[in-house]
Amino acid sequence: MAQKTPMTLAEKLVARAAGRDVVRPGEVITAQVDLAMMHDSGGPRRVAPMLERLQAKLWDPDKVVVISDHYVPAVDAESAGILDLTRKWVKAAGVTKFHDMQGICHVVLPERGHLRPGLFVVGGDSHSPTGGAFGTYMFGVGATEMCGVLVTGEIWLRVPETILLHWTGQLGPGVAAKDMILAMCAKLGMDGGRYQAIQYAGDTLAGLSMQERMTLSNMAAELGAQTGLIAPDTITRDYLQAVGVSAGEIDIASWQTDADAKVAERHDFDAATLSPMVAAPHSPANSAAVAEHRGIVIEQAYIGACTGAKINDLRMAASVLKGRKVASGTRLLIAPASARTTAEAAADGTLATLTEAGAILLSSGCGACAGYGAGVLAENETCIASTARNFKGRMGAGSSKVYLGSPYTVAATAVAGHIVDPRELLA
Amino acid sequence: MTATPTGRVWKFGDNIDTDVLAPGLYMKSPLAELAKHCLEAVEPRFAKEVRPGDIVVGGRNFGMGSSREQAVMALRELGVGAVVAPGFAGIFYRNALNLGLLALVCADAGQIRADAVLSVDAANAELRDLDTGKRYACEPLPAHLLQMIADGGLLPNLEKKLKIQRSKEAQA
C-alpha cells in the first residue's frame, strides 16, 4: 500500500480546493471557491460596476453570501444609498443568502450555518480568517479580486507553510482569548504570520468556546497570516449543529493536521501564567501585561467589533459590571456583534446588567471600530476597546489614541475611569 | 511589456497600514477626495506634493490591515508609479497587482536614498538609482501576474480572457 503523505490541515484544505491529493508549500495552485462573502462596503457597490463592465454574471449565486454591516444603520444619505444599492443588487443578481443589518459579517456567517470544516471560502474583508475557527480555509480579498471570484469561481493561491501556535494550560479567571492573541501579536509582530497559514493548537483550545476561538482566528489578520485555522472537534460540531448544520455535513476526522506533517515554525505559549494584556497605540503588536499601562485615563470604553462583542464577550463584561457603575467622566459604549447576540444577551439578563451599569447600547455593525459609524473619537481622546485594531486615526480623529484589551479589561477600565487589571475587580 | 516608470522616491517606515493610506473617515468620499488624505497621518506633504511616476518606498509589512482597495486606489489616483518594500501585507500586495499597481519586494529597499530618483524595471525585477547607478534586485513576479499588470490589472485581464472565451464559444 502506498505511504500516505503527511499534510497539515492547511495543506489538506488547499489540496481539496485545488482538486489534488497532495500539495506542497510554495506551489501556486488554482482553487475552486465554495463560498464568497461580501459586505456592503467592499461588496455590491464596488463589484456591480465591474461585473457590468465585464458583462458577466455570478458563477453561482447560491455560493455568494452578502451581509450589510459597515454602513448600518444608515447615518446619512450616502450610507443609506450604499445599503439601498446592496439590497437592489442582491435581488437582481439572484443572491438569496443576504443578511441585512443582522450583525457583523464574520459573526453572522457562522451563526447562519454557512461555514463548516473542509470548505474553501473567500471574504471581502481582512478579518475573514475568522472562518478558520471552524476548520474552513478562509481569507480576505479586495473587491477587484472578489469580482474575479464572482465571475470564475476560482482564485490563485500560493500553498502556505503552516506556523503552529501551541498553547498549553488553562486560562486564569479574568483572562480571555483576546489576551492570548495580544500576547501572540507582541511575540510575533504584525508580520509574524508572513502571509502563511497559522494553526492554533494545544490543550488550551479544548477549553475555549467557539466564540473565543473566533477571536483567535479573527486576529490571525493582525499576525499577518493568510488564515488562522483551528482543527475542528466536538465543540465545533456542537456549535454548528446548534445553528442548523446537519451532522452528516460536519466532518471532523478528515480535517486534522497529521502527526508527522511538517510545520515551518512552532511557538509555545503557557495559558496558565498569562496575565490580562493591553495593546498600546497604535498597533496590536504593542501589547504588554495590563500592569504596564495601569492608571492611564480614558474617556471612552468600547465593546464592539467582530472580535470583541460576541455573546461571551458581553458576558465577560457583565461579570465585571454587575453591581457597579461606569465612572463619572467616562462613557462605555457597547455594540453587540449581531442581532442574535443582542437577543441572547437580552434573554439571559446580560443586557440588563450592562445598561444598569450605565453602558450605552449601540446597534450591531462595524461602527466605531473602523471609523464608519457611531462612537468615533474626537481629537486627542483616549479609548480602550475590545476591537481588533488600534491603528492611528482608525476610530476617528487622527490624534485619538486607542488601547486594546479583553472585554473584562475594557469593562473594568470603564468602572475605574483608567486602565486597570480586571482581576482587581473580579477578586 | 510593462513600462519602466521613473520617479522620485517617497520613503516611509515599517508597518504603513491601510487606515493611513485610506482613512476610514473619508471612505464615503469620492476617490479624488480620499486620495488627498492618503498617508497624511504620517507625511502631510505627500498627497500635496507627490507627482505622477513617483515611487513609494516602504518598510516591512507595507499595507497591513484592511482589505480596502482604496489603499491602492488612492496611490494610483495620485499617480504613484510603483510601490517598493522589503515586504508587503498579503491582501495589499494582491490588491495592488489586481489594480495594476506594480508592487515589488526588494530586500534592500531600506538602503534606497530618501531623495533618490529611481527607474523601475518590472520585467527584470530591478531598480536603478539614476544618480548613483546603484542597482537593487527585487523578487521576480510570476509570468501570469506580470501579464496581469501589463494588461492594467485583473479587470482588463479578465475582459481580455472573456472576449477570447466568448469568441471561441461563438465559433463552436
PDB file of N, CA and C in Angstrom, chain A residues 200-236:
ATOM      1  N   TYR A 200      -3.695  27.245  15.343  1.00  0.00           N
ATOM      2  CA  TYR A 200      -3.684  27.286  16.803  1.00  0.00           C
ATOM      3  C   TYR A 200      -3.964  25.867  17.306  1.00  0.00           C
ATOM      4  N   ALA A 201      -3.200  25.426  18.278  1.00  0.00           N
ATOM      5  CA  ALA A 201      -3.398  24.069  18.791  1.00  0.00           C
ATOM      6  C   ALA A 201      -2.979  23.995  20.251  1.00  0.00           C
ATOM      7  N   GLY A 202      -3.187  22.834  20.847  1.00  0.00           N
ATOM      8  CA  GLY A 202      -2.805  22.599  22.232  1.00  0.00           C
ATOM      9  C   GLY A 202      -4.021  22.413  23.123  1.00  0.00           C
ATOM     10  N   ASP A 203      -3.790  21.939  24.345  1.00  0.00           N
ATOM     11  CA  ASP A 203      -4.937  21.584  25.193  1.00  0.00           C
ATOM     12  C   ASP A 203      -5.744  22.795  25.659  1.00  0.00           C
ATOM     13  N   THR A 204      -5.167  23.989  25.600  1.00  0.00           N
ATOM     14  CA  THR A 204      -5.920  25.198  25.967  1.00  0.00           C
ATOM     15  C   THR A 204      -7.148  25.360  25.070  1.00  0.00           C
ATOM     16  N   LEU A 205      -6.978  25.012  23.799  1.00  0.00           N
ATOM     17  CA  LEU A 205      -8.057  25.196  22.826  1.00  0.00           C
ATOM     18  C   LEU A 205      -9.305  24.398  23.196  1.00  0.00           C
ATOM     19  N   ALA A 206      -9.077  23.205  23.779  1.00  0.00           N
ATOM     20  CA  ALA A 206     -10.207  22.341  24.152  1.00  0.00           C
ATOM     21  C   ALA A 206     -11.099  23.016  25.191  1.00  0.00           C
ATOM     22  N   GLY A 207     -10.548  23.980  25.918  1.00  0.00           N
ATOM     23  CA  GLY A 207     -11.321  24.676  26.944  1.00  0.00           C
ATOM     24  C   GLY A 207     -11.945  25.975  26.451  1.00  0.00           C
ATOM     25  N   LEU A 208     -11.817  26.256  25.154  1.00  0.00           N
ATOM     26  CA  LEU A 208     -12.348  27.525  24.623  1.00  0.00           C
ATOM     27  C   LEU A 208     -13.624  27.304  23.826  1.00  0.00           C
ATOM     28  N   SER A 209     -14.608  28.174  24.035  1.00  0.00           N
ATOM     29  CA  SER A 209     -15.852  28.128  23.258  1.00  0.00           C
ATOM     30  C   SER A 209     -15.555  28.524  21.817  1.00  0.00           C
ATOM     31  N   MET A 210     -16.516  28.298  20.927  1.00  0.00           N
ATOM     32  CA  MET A 210     -16.334  28.711  19.527  1.00  0.00           C
ATOM     33  C   MET A 210     -16.118  30.220  19.433  1.00  0.00           C
ATOM     34  N   GLN A 211     -16.840  30.991  20.251  1.00  0.00           N
ATOM     35  CA  GLN A 211     -16.672  32.450  20.178  1.00  0.00           C
ATOM     36  C   GLN A 211     -15.261  32.867  20.554  1.00  0.00           C
ATOM     37  N   GLU A 212     -14.688  32.198  21.558  1.00  0.00           N
ATOM     38  CA  GLU A 212     -13.325  32.521  21.959  1.00  0.00           C
ATOM     39  C   GLU A 212     -12.344  32.113  20.869  1.00  0.00           C
ATOM     40  N   ARG A 213     -12.584  30.966  20.260  1.00  0.00           N
ATOM     41  CA  ARG A 213     -11.722  30.525  19.158  1.00  0.00           C
ATOM     42  C   ARG A 213     -11.797  31.512  17.983  1.00  0.00           C
ATOM     43  N   MET A 214     -12.998  32.040  17.747  1.00  0.00           N
ATOM     44  CA  MET A 214     -13.161  33.017  16.652  1.00  0.00           C
ATOM     45  C   MET A 214     -12.294  34.251  16.893  1.00  0.00           C
ATOM     46  N   THR A 215     -12.128  34.619  18.155  1.00  0.00           N
ATOM     47  CA  THR A 215     -11.276  35.772  18.473  1.00  0.00           C
ATOM     48  C   THR A 215      -9.830  35.494  18.050  1.00  0.00           C
ATOM     49  N   LEU A 216      -9.373  34.275  18.284  1.00  0.00           N
ATOM     50  CA  LEU A 216      -8.004  33.911  17.879  1.00  0.00           C
ATOM     51  C   LEU A 216      -7.870  33.925  16.357  1.00  0.00           C
ATOM     52  N   SER A 217      -8.830  33.286  15.684  1.00  0.00           N
ATOM     53  CA  SER A 217      -8.740  33.185  14.220  1.00  0.00           C
ATOM     54  C   SER A 217      -8.890  34.564  13.579  1.00  0.00           C
ATOM     55  N   ASN A 218      -9.817  35.356  14.097  1.00  0.00           N
ATOM     56  CA  ASN A 218     -10.068  36.702  13.583  1.00  0.00           C
ATOM     57  C   ASN A 218      -8.780  37.509  13.529  1.00  0.00           C
ATOM     58  N   MET A 219      -8.033  37.473  14.620  1.00  0.00           N
ATOM     59  CA  MET A 219      -6.844  38.321  14.701  1.00  0.00           C
ATOM     60  C   MET A 219      -5.590  37.648  14.151  1.00  0.00           C
ATOM     61  N   ALA A 220      -5.782  36.513  13.464  1.00  0.00           N
ATOM     62  CA  ALA A 220      -4.685  35.996  12.641  1.00  0.00           C
ATOM     63  C   ALA A 220      -4.334  37.065  11.612  1.00  0.00           C
ATOM     64  N   ALA A 221      -5.345  37.901  11.287  1.00  0.00           N
ATOM     65  CA  ALA A 221      -5.109  39.032  10.374  1.00  0.00           C
ATOM     66  C   ALA A 221      -4.070  39.980  10.959  1.00  0.00           C
ATOM     67  N   GLU A 222      -4.133  40.187  12.277  1.00  0.00           N
ATOM     68  CA  GLU A 222      -3.178  41.098  12.932  1.00  0.00           C
ATOM     69  C   GLU A 222      -1.788  40.462  13.028  1.00  0.00           C
ATOM     70  N   LEU A 223      -1.726  39.148  12.863  1.00  0.00           N
ATOM     71  CA  LEU A 223      -0.421  38.479  12.834  1.00  0.00           C
ATOM     72  C   LEU A 223       0.122  38.421  11.408  1.00  0.00           C
ATOM     73  N   GLY A 224      -0.628  38.964  10.465  1.00  0.00           N
ATOM     74  CA  GLY A 224      -0.158  38.982   9.085  1.00  0.00           C
ATOM     75  C   GLY A 224      -0.272  37.643   8.380  1.00  0.00           C
ATOM     76  N   ALA A 225      -1.071  36.730   8.929  1.00  0.00           N
ATOM     77  CA  ALA A 225      -1.247  35.427   8.293  1.00  0.00           C
ATOM     78  C   ALA A 225      -2.331  35.503   7.232  1.00  0.00           C
ATOM     79  N   GLN A 226      -2.351  34.522   6.319  1.00  0.00           N
ATOM     80  CA  GLN A 226      -3.448  34.491   5.350  1.00  0.00           C
ATOM     81  C   GLN A 226      -4.709  33.947   6.017  1.00  0.00           C
ATOM     82  N   THR A 227      -4.513  32.915   6.840  1.00  0.00           N
ATOM     83  CA  THR A 227      -5.656  32.329   7.525  1.00  0.00           C
ATOM     84  C   THR A 227      -5.216  31.865   8.906  1.00  0.00           C
ATOM     85  N   GLY A 228      -6.164  31.678   9.814  1.00  0.00           N
ATOM     86  CA  GLY A 228      -5.861  31.256  11.183  1.00  0.00           C
ATOM     87  C   GLY A 228      -6.731  30.068  11.559  1.00  0.00           C
ATOM     88  N   LEU A 229      -6.192  28.876  11.387  1.00  0.00           N
ATOM     89  CA  LEU A 229      -7.007  27.661  11.489  1.00  0.00           C
ATOM     90  C   LEU A 229      -7.017  27.059  12.884  1.00  0.00           C
ATOM     91  N   ILE A 230      -8.129  26.424  13.206  1.00  0.00           N
ATOM     92  CA  ILE A 230      -8.237  25.578  14.390  1.00  0.00           C
ATOM     93  C   ILE A 230      -8.888  24.285  13.914  1.00  0.00           C
ATOM     94  N   ALA A 231      -8.256  23.156  14.196  1.00  0.00           N
ATOM     95  CA  ALA A 231      -8.814  21.877  13.752  1.00  0.00           C
ATOM     96  C   ALA A 231     -10.156  21.644  14.450  1.00  0.00           C
ATOM     97  N   PRO A 232     -11.159  21.209  13.693  1.00  0.00           N
ATOM     98  CA  PRO A 232     -12.482  21.027  14.295  1.00  0.00           C
ATOM     99  C   PRO A 232     -12.504  19.885  15.308  1.00  0.00           C
ATOM    100  N   ASP A 233     -13.394  20.013  16.297  1.00  0.00           N
ATOM    101  CA  ASP A 233     -13.580  18.966  17.300  1.00  0.00           C
ATOM    102  C   ASP A 233     -15.059  18.939  17.702  1.00  0.00           C
ATOM    103  N   THR A 234     -15.345  18.337  18.845  1.00  0.00           N
ATOM    104  CA  THR A 234     -16.756  18.216  19.233  1.00  0.00           C
ATOM    105  C   THR A 234     -17.366  19.576  19.564  1.00  0.00           C
ATOM    106  N   ILE A 235     -16.535  20.533  20.015  1.00  0.00           N
ATOM    107  CA  ILE A 235     -17.050  21.883  20.300  1.00  0.00           C
ATOM    108  C   ILE A 235     -17.519  22.533  18.990  1.00  0.00           C
ATOM    109  N   THR A 236     -16.726  22.324  17.928  1.00  0.00           N
ATOM    110  CA  THR A 236     -17.095  22.836  16.600  1.00  0.00           C
ATOM    111  C   THR A 236     -18.417  22.201  16.163  1.00  0.00           C
TER     112      THR A 236
END
